[in-house]
Amino acid sequence: MKAQNISQLLKTRVIFENELESEIDFNTVCACDMMSDLLSIMSCNANIKEHFVLLTGLTNPQVIRTSEMVDIKLIIFVRGKTPSNETVELAKSCGISLMTTPYSLYRSCGVLYRENLEDICHQKDSA
Amino acid sequence: MTDEGIKLEFNVVGGNFSDAGEAASKIKNILKQLGIKYEIIKRVAIASYEAEMNIVAYAVNGVIKADIGTDEIAVTATDNGPGIPDIEQAMREGFSTAPPEVREMGFGAGMGLPNIKKSSDWMNLNTVLNEGTKLEFRIKLK
């Protein structure tokens, strides 16, 4: 699913869009506020090549740094949160697109799950 | 390691969360330029980033050295932090002594050292209480 479609589904406001990546097909989602968890998931799945979306309530620059390490290209902040200028500038320098949705983390996950986007841990079938 | 490898060195300042991750980012970008496989770069990036965050979170300052050879990358993270009282405990997933400001940034879940171990092919940890810690890890590049 393209970032534009995800944006429409979650009624987002686009904070920064890396137009060079606008054709990426996102098919996987990770939802978490613990960057440690994100790194842990990725350290167990370093061969994951799908492009995935990060849904989070954290807005500090470390979210961008962590995303850069694991090649996340799209971050969506939930509950209408807006990151600081420092966070946005770092995202621009890393080429990571940023959006903010008025939806909660739970609702955002539900909307994307309904559209058949996969869980980063690939547990959908065994749930 | 070969003598022809690329040697990198980064000073890391404790408590400077604004710049935390810069060393890992530079190591990652150099590996990309060298055409190293995607999943290997990710493992190096995760381990380097966790090591760098540990210095920022716990030490006054530290140094990260990366030696990129033909067959593997060797990374050493040395700091003058408080040392680790119980390595076995620190290696257990979920154990953390991270201060609140680190947890607010989404870290301090007690996953750092286990993540480094999982991401690397070899890891060694030497620590002396009230003197510092030296963490080494190696990852094969092929």
Short mmCIF file of C-alpha atoms in Angstrom, two decimals:
data_model
loop_
_atom_site.label_atom_id
_atom_site.label_comp_id
_atom_site.label_asym_id
_atom_site.label_seq_id
_atom_site.Cartn_x
_atom_site.Cartn_y
_atom_site.Cartn_z
CA MET A 1 0.00 0.00 0.00
CA LYS A 2 1.33 3.40 -0.94
CA ALA A 3 1.95 6.06 1.71
CA GLN A 4 -0.76 8.19 0.15
CA ASN A 5 -3.38 5.46 0.67
CA ILE A 6 -2.26 4.89 4.25
CA SER A 7 -2.50 8.63 4.81
CA GLN A 8 -6.10 8.68 3.56
CA LEU A 9 -7.11 5.70 5.70
CA LEU A 10 -5.66 7.22 8.87
CA LYS A 11 -6.73 10.78 7.98
CA THR A 12 -3.18 11.96 8.54
CA ARG A 13 -1.54 15.31 8.23
CA VAL A 14 1.72 14.97 6.32
CA ILE A 15 4.60 16.59 8.20
CA PHE A 16 7.34 15.64 5.76
CA GLU A 17 7.15 13.54 2.65
CA ASN A 18 10.18 12.05 0.96
CA GLU A 19 8.86 12.22 -2.60
CA LEU A 20 11.63 9.93 -3.81
CA GLU A 21 10.04 7.15 -1.78
CA SER A 22 6.41 7.85 -2.74
CA GLU A 23 6.13 4.65 -4.80
CA ILE A 24 7.18 2.35 -1.95
CA ASP A 25 4.71 -0.45 -1.30
CA PHE A 26 4.27 -0.76 2.46
CA ASN A 27 2.93 -4.16 3.47
CA THR A 28 4.00 -4.48 7.10
CA VAL A 29 3.36 -2.51 10.29
CA CYS A 30 5.18 -2.18 13.58
CA ALA A 31 3.37 -0.41 16.43
CA CYS A 32 5.39 0.39 19.52
CA ASP A 33 6.63 3.09 21.84
CA MET A 34 9.69 1.17 23.00
CA MET A 35 12.56 1.68 20.61
CA SER A 36 14.32 -1.14 22.45
CA ASP A 37 11.51 -3.46 21.37
CA LEU A 38 11.78 -2.30 17.78
CA LEU A 39 15.52 -3.00 17.75
CA SER A 40 14.93 -6.35 19.42
CA ILE A 41 12.33 -7.36 16.83
CA MET A 42 14.64 -6.32 14.03
CA SER A 43 17.68 -8.04 15.52
CA CYS A 44 15.67 -11.30 15.33
CA ASN A 45 14.46 -10.51 11.82
CA ALA A 46 17.44 -8.81 10.17
CA ASN A 47 16.54 -10.44 6.87
CA ILE A 48 13.14 -8.72 6.68
CA LYS A 49 13.16 -6.79 3.46
CA GLU A 50 9.57 -5.60 3.34
CA HIS A 51 9.02 -1.92 3.77
CA PHE A 52 7.18 -1.29 6.98
CA VAL A 53 5.40 1.57 8.67
CA LEU A 54 6.13 2.53 12.26
CA LEU A 55 3.14 3.66 14.34
CA THR A 56 4.24 5.29 17.57
CA GLY A 57 3.35 7.81 20.22
CA LEU A 58 6.96 8.83 20.72
CA THR A 59 8.09 11.98 18.94
CA ASN A 60 11.70 12.50 20.06
CA PRO A 61 14.72 12.43 17.70
CA GLN A 62 15.69 8.92 18.85
CA VAL A 63 12.61 7.60 17.04
CA ILE A 64 14.18 8.84 13.82
CA ARG A 65 17.63 7.48 14.66
CA THR A 66 16.20 4.09 15.56
CA SER A 67 14.14 4.07 12.36
CA GLU A 68 17.20 4.95 10.34
CA MET A 69 19.05 1.94 11.79
CA VAL A 70 16.35 -0.47 10.67
CA ASP A 71 15.47 1.27 7.38
CA ILE A 72 11.98 2.49 8.23
CA LYS A 73 10.79 4.94 5.56
CA LEU A 74 7.48 6.06 7.06
CA ILE A 75 6.62 7.00 10.65
CA ILE A 76 3.08 7.88 11.71
CA PHE A 77 2.62 9.58 15.07
CA VAL A 78 -0.66 8.69 16.74
CA ARG A 79 -3.17 10.79 18.70
CA GLY A 80 -2.32 13.91 16.71
CA LYS A 81 1.15 14.23 18.16
CA THR A 82 3.51 16.64 16.44
CA PRO A 83 7.26 16.16 16.67
CA SER A 84 9.75 18.92 17.46
CA ASN A 85 11.64 20.76 14.73
CA GLU A 86 14.75 18.81 15.74
CA THR A 87 12.94 15.55 15.07
CA VAL A 88 11.57 16.77 11.73
CA GLU A 89 14.95 18.07 10.54
CA LEU A 90 16.61 14.76 11.43
CA ALA A 91 13.88 12.89 9.53
CA LYS A 92 14.49 15.08 6.48
CA SER A 93 18.20 14.39 6.58
CA CYS A 94 17.49 10.65 6.81
CA GLY A 95 14.79 10.74 4.11
CA ILE A 96 12.11 9.38 6.43
CA SER A 97 8.53 10.52 5.79
CA LEU A 98 6.49 11.71 8.78
CA MET A 99 2.72 11.90 9.28
CA THR A 100 0.45 12.44 12.25
CA THR A 101 -2.97 10.81 12.67
CA PRO A 102 -5.73 11.85 15.06
CA TYR A 103 -6.43 8.15 15.67
CA SER A 104 -5.15 6.25 18.69
CA LEU A 105 -2.49 3.57 18.35
CA TYR A 106 -5.17 0.89 18.77
CA ARG A 107 -7.49 2.32 16.13
CA SER A 108 -4.63 2.98 13.71
CA CYS A 109 -3.53 -0.64 14.00
CA GLY A 110 -7.11 -1.82 13.49
CA VAL A 111 -7.57 0.23 10.33
CA LEU A 112 -4.36 -1.05 8.75
CA TYR A 113 -4.97 -4.63 9.89
CA ARG A 114 -8.37 -4.55 8.20
CA GLU A 115 -6.60 -3.56 4.99
CA ASN A 116 -4.43 -6.70 5.26
CA LEU A 117 -1.18 -5.03 6.21
CA GLU A 118 0.92 -7.57 8.08
CA ASP A 119 2.30 -7.48 11.61
CA ILE A 120 6.08 -7.05 11.65
CA CYS A 121 6.26 -10.23 13.73
CA HIS A 122 4.21 -12.09 11.08
CA GLN A 123 1.83 -13.46 13.69
CA LYS A 124 -1.40 -12.66 11.90
CA ASP A 125 -2.06 -16.22 10.79
CA SER A 126 -1.32 -17.75 14.17
CA ALA A 127 -3.27 -15.18 16.20
CA MET B 1 41.48 -8.19 10.68
CA THR B 2 43.43 -7.18 7.61
CA ASP B 3 45.84 -4.26 7.59
CA GLU B 4 43.95 -2.83 4.64
CA GLY B 5 40.70 -2.38 6.54
CA ILE B 6 38.90 0.89 7.13
CA LYS B 7 39.39 2.18 10.65
CA LEU B 8 36.86 4.57 12.16
CA GLU B 9 36.80 6.25 15.55
CA PHE B 10 34.04 8.28 17.16
CA ASN B 11 33.93 10.14 20.45
CA VAL B 12 30.62 9.69 22.21
CA VAL B 13 29.52 12.16 24.88
CA GLY B 14 27.49 10.83 27.78
CA GLY B 15 24.09 12.47 28.19
CA ASN B 16 24.12 13.97 24.70
CA PHE B 17 20.96 12.38 23.39
CA SER B 18 20.70 14.84 20.49
CA ASP B 19 23.71 13.32 18.77
CA ALA B 20 23.17 9.75 19.98
CA GLY B 21 23.25 7.43 17.00
CA GLU B 22 25.56 9.49 14.79
CA ALA B 23 28.44 7.02 15.07
CA ALA B 24 26.20 4.06 14.23
CA SER B 25 24.70 6.02 11.36
CA LYS B 26 28.13 6.75 9.87
CA ILE B 27 29.23 3.12 10.22
CA LYS B 28 26.01 2.02 8.52
CA ASN B 29 26.46 4.44 5.61
CA ILE B 30 30.04 3.32 5.00
CA LEU B 31 28.95 -0.32 4.88
CA LYS B 32 26.25 0.67 2.38
CA GLN B 33 28.85 2.37 0.21
CA LEU B 34 30.95 -0.80 0.37
CA GLY B 35 28.01 -2.79 -0.98
CA ILE B 36 27.65 -5.04 2.05
CA LYS B 37 24.49 -7.18 2.15
CA TYR B 38 21.36 -5.54 3.52
CA GLU B 39 20.75 -7.89 6.46
CA ILE B 40 24.38 -7.69 7.58
CA ILE B 41 24.29 -3.89 7.54
CA LYS B 42 21.14 -3.99 9.65
CA ARG B 43 22.79 -6.27 12.23
CA VAL B 44 25.86 -4.00 12.42
CA ALA B 45 23.66 -0.90 12.69
CA ILE B 46 21.53 -2.36 15.50
CA ALA B 47 24.52 -3.57 17.53
CA SER B 48 26.49 -0.33 17.03
CA TYR B 49 23.49 1.81 17.90
CA GLU B 50 22.77 -0.14 21.09
CA ALA B 51 26.45 0.15 22.10
CA GLU B 52 26.40 3.90 21.42
CA MET B 53 23.17 4.39 23.37
CA ASN B 54 24.69 2.55 26.33
CA ILE B 55 27.58 5.05 26.44
CA VAL B 56 25.22 8.03 26.10
CA ALA B 57 22.92 6.67 28.80
CA TYR B 58 25.46 5.59 31.40
CA ALA B 59 28.91 7.14 30.88
CA VAL B 60 30.48 10.61 30.95
CA ASN B 61 32.13 9.83 27.65
CA GLY B 62 33.37 6.99 25.54
CA VAL B 63 34.84 5.97 22.23
CA ILE B 64 33.52 3.72 19.50
CA LYS B 65 36.06 2.19 17.14
CA ALA B 66 35.14 0.23 14.05
CA ASP B 67 37.61 -1.81 12.05
CA ILE B 68 36.09 -2.86 8.74
CA GLY B 69 38.07 -5.65 7.16
CA THR B 70 37.50 -7.80 4.13
CA ASP B 71 35.69 -10.54 5.99
CA GLU B 72 34.33 -8.94 9.14
CA ILE B 73 33.74 -5.76 11.09
CA ALA B 74 35.09 -5.46 14.62
CA VAL B 75 33.54 -2.78 16.83
CA THR B 76 34.85 -1.72 20.24
CA ALA B 77 32.88 0.56 22.55
CA THR B 78 34.88 1.79 25.52
CA ASP B 79 33.51 4.05 28.21
CA ASN B 80 34.37 5.50 31.59
CA GLY B 81 30.95 4.75 33.04
CA PRO B 82 30.13 3.12 36.37
CA GLY B 83 30.76 -0.42 35.14
CA ILE B 84 28.33 -3.32 35.28
CA PRO B 85 28.00 -4.97 38.71
CA ASP B 86 26.52 -8.23 37.41
CA ILE B 87 27.10 -9.08 33.74
CA GLU B 88 24.87 -12.17 33.85
CA GLN B 89 22.00 -10.05 35.12
CA ALA B 90 22.69 -7.32 32.54
CA MET B 91 22.56 -9.89 29.75
CA ARG B 92 19.09 -11.00 30.79
CA GLU B 93 16.32 -9.56 28.61
CA GLY B 94 14.21 -7.12 30.58
CA PHE B 95 16.76 -6.22 33.22
CA SER B 96 17.59 -2.52 33.19
CA THR B 97 19.02 0.17 35.42
CA ALA B 98 18.28 2.95 32.94
CA PRO B 99 17.34 6.34 34.39
CA PRO B 100 13.90 7.87 33.62
CA GLU B 101 15.18 10.20 30.87
CA VAL B 102 16.43 7.18 28.93
CA ARG B 103 13.12 5.35 29.32
CA GLU B 104 11.24 8.43 28.10
CA MET B 105 13.11 8.09 24.82
CA GLY B 106 11.90 4.55 24.36
CA PHE B 107 15.01 2.83 25.68
CA GLY B 108 15.91 1.13 28.93
CA ALA B 109 13.82 -1.96 28.39
CA GLY B 110 16.76 -4.16 29.24
CA MET B 111 17.24 -5.27 25.66
CA GLY B 112 20.48 -3.48 24.73
CA LEU B 113 23.17 -6.05 25.53
CA PRO B 114 20.97 -9.03 24.52
CA ASN B 115 20.29 -7.27 21.20
CA ILE B 116 24.01 -6.76 20.62
CA LYS B 117 24.66 -10.41 21.34
CA LYS B 118 21.83 -11.52 19.02
CA SER B 119 23.02 -9.27 16.21
CA SER B 120 26.70 -10.19 16.37
CA ASP B 121 28.73 -13.32 15.63
CA TRP B 122 30.99 -12.77 18.63
CA MET B 123 30.71 -10.49 21.65
CA ASN B 124 32.92 -9.85 24.64
CA LEU B 125 32.31 -7.66 27.65
CA ASN B 126 34.91 -6.47 30.15
CA THR B 127 33.84 -4.22 32.97
CA VAL B 128 35.39 -2.78 36.11
CA LEU B 129 33.18 -1.13 38.71
CA ASN B 130 33.65 2.65 38.92
CA GLU B 131 36.16 2.55 36.06
CA GLY B 132 34.31 1.62 32.92
CA THR B 133 33.29 -0.95 30.38
CA LYS B 134 34.79 -2.28 27.18
CA LEU B 135 32.38 -3.97 24.82
CA GLU B 136 33.63 -5.70 21.69
CA PHE B 137 31.66 -7.41 18.96
CA ARG B 138 32.37 -8.81 15.53
CA ILE B 139 30.10 -9.49 12.61
CA LYS B 140 31.06 -11.40 9.47
CA LEU B 141 30.55 -9.34 6.35
CA LYS B 142 30.20 -12.30 3.96
#
